[in-house]
Amino acid sequence: NAGVTQTPKFQVLKTGQSMTLQCAQDMNHNSMYWYRQDPGMGLRLIYYSASEGTTDKGEVPNGYNVSRLNKREFSLRLESAAPSQTSVYFCASSEGGAGTVNYGYTFGSGTRLTVV
Amino acid sequence: AQSVTQLGSHVSVSEGALVLLRCNYSSSVPPYLFWYVQYPNQGLQLLLKYTSAATLVKGINGFEAEFKKSETSFHLTKPSAHMSDAAEYFCAVMFGNEKLTFGTGTRLTIIP
């Protein structure tokens, strides 16, 4: 019962490099989310996908792109990393969907990214 | 604008004492409300949730929270703190669009 799996767990990038953070869930959830966590700021939503084939911007989307590859997978891409993107990134999923009661999110264990 | 506020970024309590972590929301309609806990170097784990059923909600590890519409609050309590409760706690709200909005978190320290 893996839940939400994120890879990698740690990454160090140089300014200007690109990378993709991977996320997969095995709970047949409709909705998936990417958050970043910074000290004193809680978690802020970067992008989300309410269903396969759809994506929408959250609170802090600048500098990121996402792909909902299929129902299981939702990736986050940094095209040209900047030091301001140093953070811990969390992927989450939820049942979502019209007519459902949302019982909250299931989170992955996070990716700690440092941009130097 | 709809938002959530956690009062106190750091709270310290003695082992065996009452734990009270405060959360207030701003909304014209009652939202869904959640408390999550994050242990060091881990992801977030759901403690409890309010989804318009009973106003007193019991969660895991002996925690509970009471939804008070008149005070727009959803404070988290535990009668007797344990060393293992040391962690960061996040209050979160969900409105009609199903996106969770988090508070800034409260770090709980337990004093032996």
PDB file of N, CA and C in Angstrom, chain B residues 16 27 39 41-42 61 70:
ATOM      1  N   GLY B  16       2.492  15.883  29.762  1.00  0.00           N
ATOM      2  CA  GLY B  16       1.335  15.685  30.631  1.00  0.00           C
ATOM      3  C   GLY B  16       0.383  16.865  30.686  1.00  0.00           C
ATOM      4  N   SER B  27     -14.262  32.998   6.169  1.00  0.00           N
ATOM      5  CA  SER B  27     -15.069  32.525   5.053  1.00  0.00           C
ATOM      6  C   SER B  27     -16.513  32.914   5.288  1.00  0.00           C
ATOM      7  N   TYR B  39       5.981  15.207  11.129  1.00  0.00           N
ATOM      8  CA  TYR B  39       7.151  14.869  11.937  1.00  0.00           C
ATOM      9  C   TYR B  39       8.409  15.216  11.143  1.00  0.00           C
ATOM     10  N   ASN B  41      11.359  15.656   8.806  1.00  0.00           N
ATOM     11  CA  ASN B  41      11.789  15.015   7.560  1.00  0.00           C
ATOM     12  C   ASN B  41      10.766  14.028   7.013  1.00  0.00           C
ATOM     13  N   GLN B  42       9.498  14.273   7.310  1.00  0.00           N
ATOM     14  CA  GLN B  42       8.445  13.415   6.781  1.00  0.00           C
ATOM     15  C   GLN B  42       7.391  14.250   6.069  1.00  0.00           C
ATOM     16  N   ASN B  61      -4.130   9.583  17.714  1.00  0.00           N
ATOM     17  CA  ASN B  61      -3.168   9.945  18.767  1.00  0.00           C
ATOM     18  C   ASN B  61      -3.783  10.773  19.886  1.00  0.00           C
ATOM     19  N   SER B  70     -19.564  30.296  15.387  1.00  0.00           N
ATOM     20  CA  SER B  70     -19.684  31.669  15.885  1.00  0.00           C
ATOM     21  C   SER B  70     -18.323  32.331  16.071  1.00  0.00           C
TER      22      SER B  70
END
